[in-house]
CSV table of C-alpha atoms in Angstrom, one decimal:
chain,number,residue,atom,x,y,z
Z,1,MET,CA,0.0,0.0,0.0
Z,2,THR,CA,2.8,2.4,0.6
Z,3,ASP,CA,3.9,2.0,-3.0
Z,4,ASP,CA,0.6,3.7,-4.0
Z,5,ASP,CA,1.3,7.5,-4.6
Z,6,ARG,CA,-2.1,8.3,-3.0
Z,7,ILE,CA,-1.2,6.7,0.3
Z,8,LYS,CA,1.7,8.2,2.3
Z,9,LEU,CA,3.3,6.9,5.5
Z,10,GLU,CA,5.2,9.0,8.0
Z,11,PRO,CA,8.9,8.4,7.7
Z,12,SER,CA,9.6,7.0,11.1
Z,13,TRP,CA,6.8,4.5,10.8
Z,14,LYS,CA,7.7,3.6,7.2
Z,15,GLU,CA,11.3,2.8,8.3
Z,16,ALA,CA,10.2,0.8,11.4
Z,17,LEU,CA,7.5,-1.2,9.4
Z,18,ARG,CA,9.6,-1.6,6.3
Z,19,ALA,CA,9.9,-5.4,6.7
Z,20,GLU,CA,6.2,-5.8,7.2
Z,21,PHE,CA,5.4,-4.6,3.7
Z,22,ASP,CA,7.3,-7.6,2.2
Z,23,GLN,CA,5.5,-10.2,4.3
Z,24,PRO,CA,3.1,-12.6,2.6
Z,25,TYR,CA,0.2,-11.5,4.7
Z,26,MET,CA,0.7,-7.9,3.5
Z,27,GLN,CA,0.7,-9.0,-0.1
Z,28,GLN,CA,-2.5,-10.9,0.5
Z,29,LEU,CA,-4.0,-7.9,2.2
Z,30,ARG,CA,-3.0,-5.7,-0.8
Z,31,GLU,CA,-4.7,-8.1,-3.2
Z,32,PHE,CA,-7.8,-8.3,-1.1
Z,33,LEU,CA,-8.1,-4.5,-1.0
Z,34,ARG,CA,-7.4,-4.2,-4.7
Z,35,GLN,CA,-10.3,-6.6,-5.4
Z,36,GLU,CA,-12.6,-4.7,-3.1
Z,37,TYR,CA,-11.9,-1.4,-4.9
Z,38,ALA,CA,-12.1,-3.1,-8.3
Z,39,ALA,CA,-15.6,-4.4,-7.4
Z,40,GLY,CA,-16.7,-0.9,-6.7
Z,41,LYS,CA,-17.1,-1.3,-3.0
Z,42,GLU,CA,-17.0,1.8,-0.8
Z,43,ILE,CA,-14.1,1.4,1.6
Z,44,TYR,CA,-13.6,3.5,4.7
Z,45,PRO,CA,-11.6,5.5,5.6
Z,46,PRO,CA,-10.6,7.1,2.3
Z,47,GLY,CA,-7.2,5.9,1.0
Z,48,PRO,CA,-5.2,8.9,2.1
Z,49,LEU,CA,-6.5,8.6,5.6
Z,50,ILE,CA,-6.0,4.8,6.2
Z,51,PHE,CA,-2.7,5.6,8.0
Z,52,ASN,CA,-3.8,8.8,9.6
Z,53,ALA,CA,-3.1,7.5,13.1
Z,54,LEU,CA,0.5,6.8,12.2
Z,55,ASN,CA,0.9,10.0,10.1
Z,56,SER,CA,-0.5,12.1,13.0
Z,57,THR,CA,1.7,10.4,15.7
Z,58,PRO,CA,5.2,9.5,14.7
Z,59,LEU,CA,6.8,6.6,16.5
Z,60,ASP,CA,9.2,8.6,18.6
Z,61,GLN,CA,6.3,10.9,19.8
Z,62,VAL,CA,3.9,8.2,21.0
Z,63,LYS,CA,3.2,8.4,24.8
Z,64,VAL,CA,-0.3,7.0,25.0
Z,65,VAL,CA,-2.0,4.3,22.9
Z,66,ILE,CA,-5.8,3.8,22.6
Z,67,LEU,CA,-6.9,0.7,20.8
Z,68,GLY,CA,-10.1,0.4,18.8
Z,69,GLN,CA,-11.3,-2.5,16.7
Z,70,ASP,CA,-12.3,-1.3,13.2
Z,71,PRO,CA,-13.3,2.0,11.5
Z,72,TYR,CA,-16.8,3.4,11.6
Z,73,HIS,CA,-18.7,2.1,8.6
Z,74,GLY,CA,-21.1,5.0,8.0
Z,75,PRO,CA,-20.5,7.6,5.2
Z,76,GLY,CA,-18.1,10.4,6.2
Z,77,GLN,CA,-17.4,9.1,9.7
Z,78,ALA,CA,-14.0,7.3,9.6
Z,79,HIS,CA,-10.8,9.2,9.2
Z,80,GLY,CA,-8.2,6.8,10.5
Z,81,LEU,CA,-8.3,7.6,14.2
Z,82,CYS,CA,-10.1,5.1,16.5
Z,83,PHE,CA,-13.2,6.4,18.2
Z,84,SER,CA,-12.9,9.7,16.3
Z,85,VAL,CA,-15.2,11.0,13.5
Z,86,GLN,CA,-14.6,13.7,10.9
Z,87,PRO,CA,-15.8,17.2,11.6
Z,88,GLY,CA,-19.5,17.8,11.2
Z,89,ILE,CA,-20.4,14.2,12.0
Z,90,PRO,CA,-22.5,13.5,15.1
Z,91,THR,CA,-20.5,12.1,18.1
Z,92,PRO,CA,-20.9,8.3,18.2
Z,93,PRO,CA,-22.3,6.7,21.4
Z,94,SER,CA,-19.0,5.2,22.6
Z,95,LEU,CA,-17.3,8.5,22.2
Z,96,VAL,CA,-20.2,10.2,24.1
Z,97,ASN,CA,-19.3,7.9,27.0
Z,98,ILE,CA,-15.6,8.7,26.7
Z,99,TYR,CA,-16.5,12.4,27.0
Z,100,LYS,CA,-18.7,11.6,30.0
Z,101,GLU,CA,-15.8,10.0,31.8
Z,102,LEU,CA,-13.5,12.8,30.9
Z,103,HIS,CA,-15.9,15.3,32.4
Z,104,ARG,CA,-16.3,13.2,35.6
Z,105,ASP,CA,-12.6,12.5,35.9
Z,106,LEU,CA,-11.1,15.9,35.0
Z,107,ASN,CA,-14.1,18.2,34.9
Z,108,ILE,CA,-13.5,18.8,31.2
Z,109,GLU,CA,-16.4,20.4,29.4
Z,110,ILE,CA,-18.0,17.8,27.0
Z,111,PRO,CA,-16.9,18.7,23.4
Z,112,THR,CA,-19.4,19.7,20.8
Z,113,HIS,CA,-17.7,17.5,18.1
Z,114,GLY,CA,-16.2,14.1,17.8
Z,115,CYS,CA,-12.9,14.8,16.1
Z,116,LEU,CA,-9.9,13.6,18.2
Z,117,GLN,CA,-7.1,14.9,16.0
Z,118,HIS,CA,-6.0,17.2,18.9
Z,119,TRP,CA,-5.2,14.1,20.9
Z,120,ALA,CA,-3.3,12.4,18.0
Z,121,ASP,CA,-1.2,15.5,17.5
Z,122,GLN,CA,0.0,15.3,21.1
Z,123,GLY,CA,1.3,11.8,21.0
Z,124,VAL,CA,-1.9,9.7,21.5
Z,125,LEU,CA,-1.8,6.9,19.0
Z,126,LEU,CA,-5.5,6.2,18.1
Z,127,LEU,CA,-5.1,2.8,16.5
Z,128,ASN,CA,-7.8,0.6,15.1
Z,129,THR,CA,-6.5,-3.0,15.0
Z,130,THR,CA,-8.3,-3.4,11.6
Z,131,MET,CA,-7.6,-0.3,9.5
Z,132,THR,CA,-10.3,-0.5,6.8
Z,133,VAL,CA,-13.9,-1.5,6.5
Z,134,GLU,CA,-16.6,-1.8,3.8
Z,135,ARG,CA,-19.5,0.6,4.0
Z,136,ALA,CA,-22.4,-0.6,6.2
Z,137,ASN,CA,-20.5,-3.9,6.9
Z,138,ALA,CA,-18.9,-3.9,10.3
Z,139,ALA,CA,-15.8,-6.1,10.7
Z,140,SER,CA,-15.8,-6.9,7.0
Z,141,HIS,CA,-12.0,-6.5,6.8
Z,142,ALA,CA,-11.2,-8.3,10.0
Z,143,LYS,CA,-8.9,-11.3,9.7
Z,144,LYS,CA,-7.7,-10.2,6.3
Z,145,GLY,CA,-4.2,-9.3,7.5
Z,146,TRP,CA,-4.5,-6.0,9.2
Z,147,GLU,CA,-4.2,-7.6,12.7
Z,148,PHE,CA,-0.6,-8.8,11.9
Z,149,PHE,CA,0.3,-5.3,10.9
Z,150,THR,CA,-1.2,-3.5,13.9
Z,151,ASP,CA,0.2,-6.1,16.3
Z,152,ARG,CA,3.6,-5.2,15.0
Z,153,ILE,CA,2.8,-1.5,15.6
Z,154,ILE,CA,1.9,-2.2,19.2
Z,155,GLU,CA,5.1,-4.2,19.7
Z,156,LEU,CA,7.2,-1.4,18.2
Z,157,VAL,CA,5.8,1.1,20.6
Z,158,SER,CA,6.4,-1.3,23.5
Z,159,GLU,CA,10.0,-1.9,22.3
Z,160,HIS,CA,11.1,1.6,21.4
Z,161,GLN,CA,9.1,4.1,23.5
Z,162,PRO,CA,9.7,4.6,27.2
Z,163,ASN,CA,6.9,5.0,29.8
Z,164,THR,CA,3.9,4.7,27.5
Z,165,VAL,CA,0.4,4.4,28.7
Z,166,PHE,CA,-1.8,1.7,27.0
Z,167,LEU,CA,-5.5,2.2,27.4
Z,168,LEU,CA,-7.2,-1.2,26.7
Z,169,TRP,CA,-11.0,-0.8,26.7
Z,170,GLY,CA,-12.9,-4.0,26.2
Z,171,ALA,CA,-12.0,-7.6,25.6
Z,172,HIS,CA,-10.7,-7.1,22.0
Z,173,ALA,CA,-8.2,-4.4,23.1
Z,174,GLN,CA,-7.2,-6.4,26.2
Z,175,SER,CA,-6.3,-9.4,24.0
Z,176,LYS,CA,-3.3,-7.3,22.9
Z,177,GLN,CA,-1.8,-7.0,26.4
Z,178,LYS,CA,0.5,-9.9,25.6
Z,179,LEU,CA,2.3,-7.6,23.1
Z,180,ILE,CA,3.1,-5.0,25.7
Z,181,ASP,CA,6.1,-5.0,28.2
Z,182,GLY,CA,4.3,-4.3,31.4
Z,183,THR,CA,7.5,-3.8,33.3
Z,184,LYS,CA,8.2,-0.5,31.5
Z,185,HIS,CA,4.7,0.7,30.5
Z,186,LEU,CA,1.4,1.5,32.3
Z,187,VAL,CA,-1.4,-0.7,31.1
Z,188,LEU,CA,-4.9,0.5,32.1
Z,189,LYS,CA,-7.9,-1.8,31.4
Z,190,SER,CA,-11.6,-1.5,31.6
Z,191,VAL,CA,-14.8,-2.6,29.8
Z,192,HIS,CA,-15.6,-1.0,26.5
Z,193,PRO,CA,-17.1,2.5,26.5
Z,194,SER,CA,-20.0,1.3,24.4
Z,195,PRO,CA,-23.5,2.0,25.9
Z,196,LEU,CA,-23.8,-1.8,26.3
Z,197,SER,CA,-21.0,-2.0,28.8
Z,198,ALA,CA,-19.8,1.5,29.9
Z,199,TYR,CA,-21.9,1.4,33.1
Z,200,ARG,CA,-20.0,-1.8,34.2
Z,201,GLY,CA,-16.8,0.0,34.9
Z,202,PHE,CA,-15.7,2.4,32.2
Z,203,LEU,CA,-17.6,5.3,33.7
Z,204,GLY,CA,-15.6,5.9,36.9
Z,205,CYS,CA,-12.3,4.3,35.7
Z,206,GLY,CA,-10.3,7.5,36.0
Z,207,HIS,CA,-8.0,6.5,33.1
Z,208,PHE,CA,-7.4,10.1,31.9
Z,209,SER,CA,-6.2,11.5,35.2
Z,210,ARG,CA,-4.2,8.3,35.9
Z,211,THR,CA,-2.6,8.6,32.4
Z,212,ASN,CA,-1.5,12.2,33.0
Z,213,LYS,CA,-0.2,11.4,36.5
Z,214,PHE,CA,2.0,8.6,35.1
Z,215,LEU,CA,3.3,10.8,32.3
Z,216,GLU,CA,4.2,13.6,34.7
Z,217,GLN,CA,5.9,11.2,37.1
Z,218,HIS,CA,8.2,10.2,34.2
Z,219,GLY,CA,9.0,13.7,33.1
Z,220,LEU,CA,6.6,13.7,30.1
Z,221,THR,CA,4.1,16.4,29.2
Z,222,PRO,CA,0.6,15.4,30.2
Z,223,VAL,CA,-2.1,15.2,27.5
Z,224,GLU,CA,-4.4,18.1,27.1
Z,225,TRP,CA,-7.6,16.1,26.9
Z,226,ALA,CA,-9.8,19.1,26.4
Z,227,LEU,CA,-10.7,19.5,22.7
Z,228,PRO,CA,-10.7,22.9,21.1
Z,229,PRO,CA,-13.7,23.9,19.1
Z,230,LEU,CA,-13.4,23.3,15.4
């Protein structure tokens, strides 16, 4: 995919992931996506935004990782950052609950939009473990190869970055804990912020204040979780 002029990858990630692009799984994933596009299927996010999480947050700037599952599958929503939607799109239910916990935890005013680009620009890697999806077909690109690629991304952060906070919300995200060196990083776990589960422990988890406390203890700049208006 990086050999496509329309799809760019930030240099530090391109170098760190270079070997992955030659792996058989990546060749199979490329072919799968080529066939999907050739069949006229609408794929989200748009090609230039598939790697938005990596392009927004270079490897050496990552200090927090939030894991999602796959992109939103409604028109105009996905832009390559997990839980985030493009400007002008209504805030999805899980993100509403994230905002509720932010308000409870840090007394931050609930934002009027759902675009989390401000977090990504500060070193919060907003990574979906599957990076593309077909319109109106949730999880349609799961188990096509993306998981091998994003597992390697998680491993690279764990290996190369010091004192990173990993926020694992829900069983799918928590299944990635084995990729993280818990002796050097802070791993915070809770149920998913979905309306189906948030009341069982996400609301009240205090992950945002705990993240900033850990970062400050290790001489790192805390995340400004408040989102500026668009």
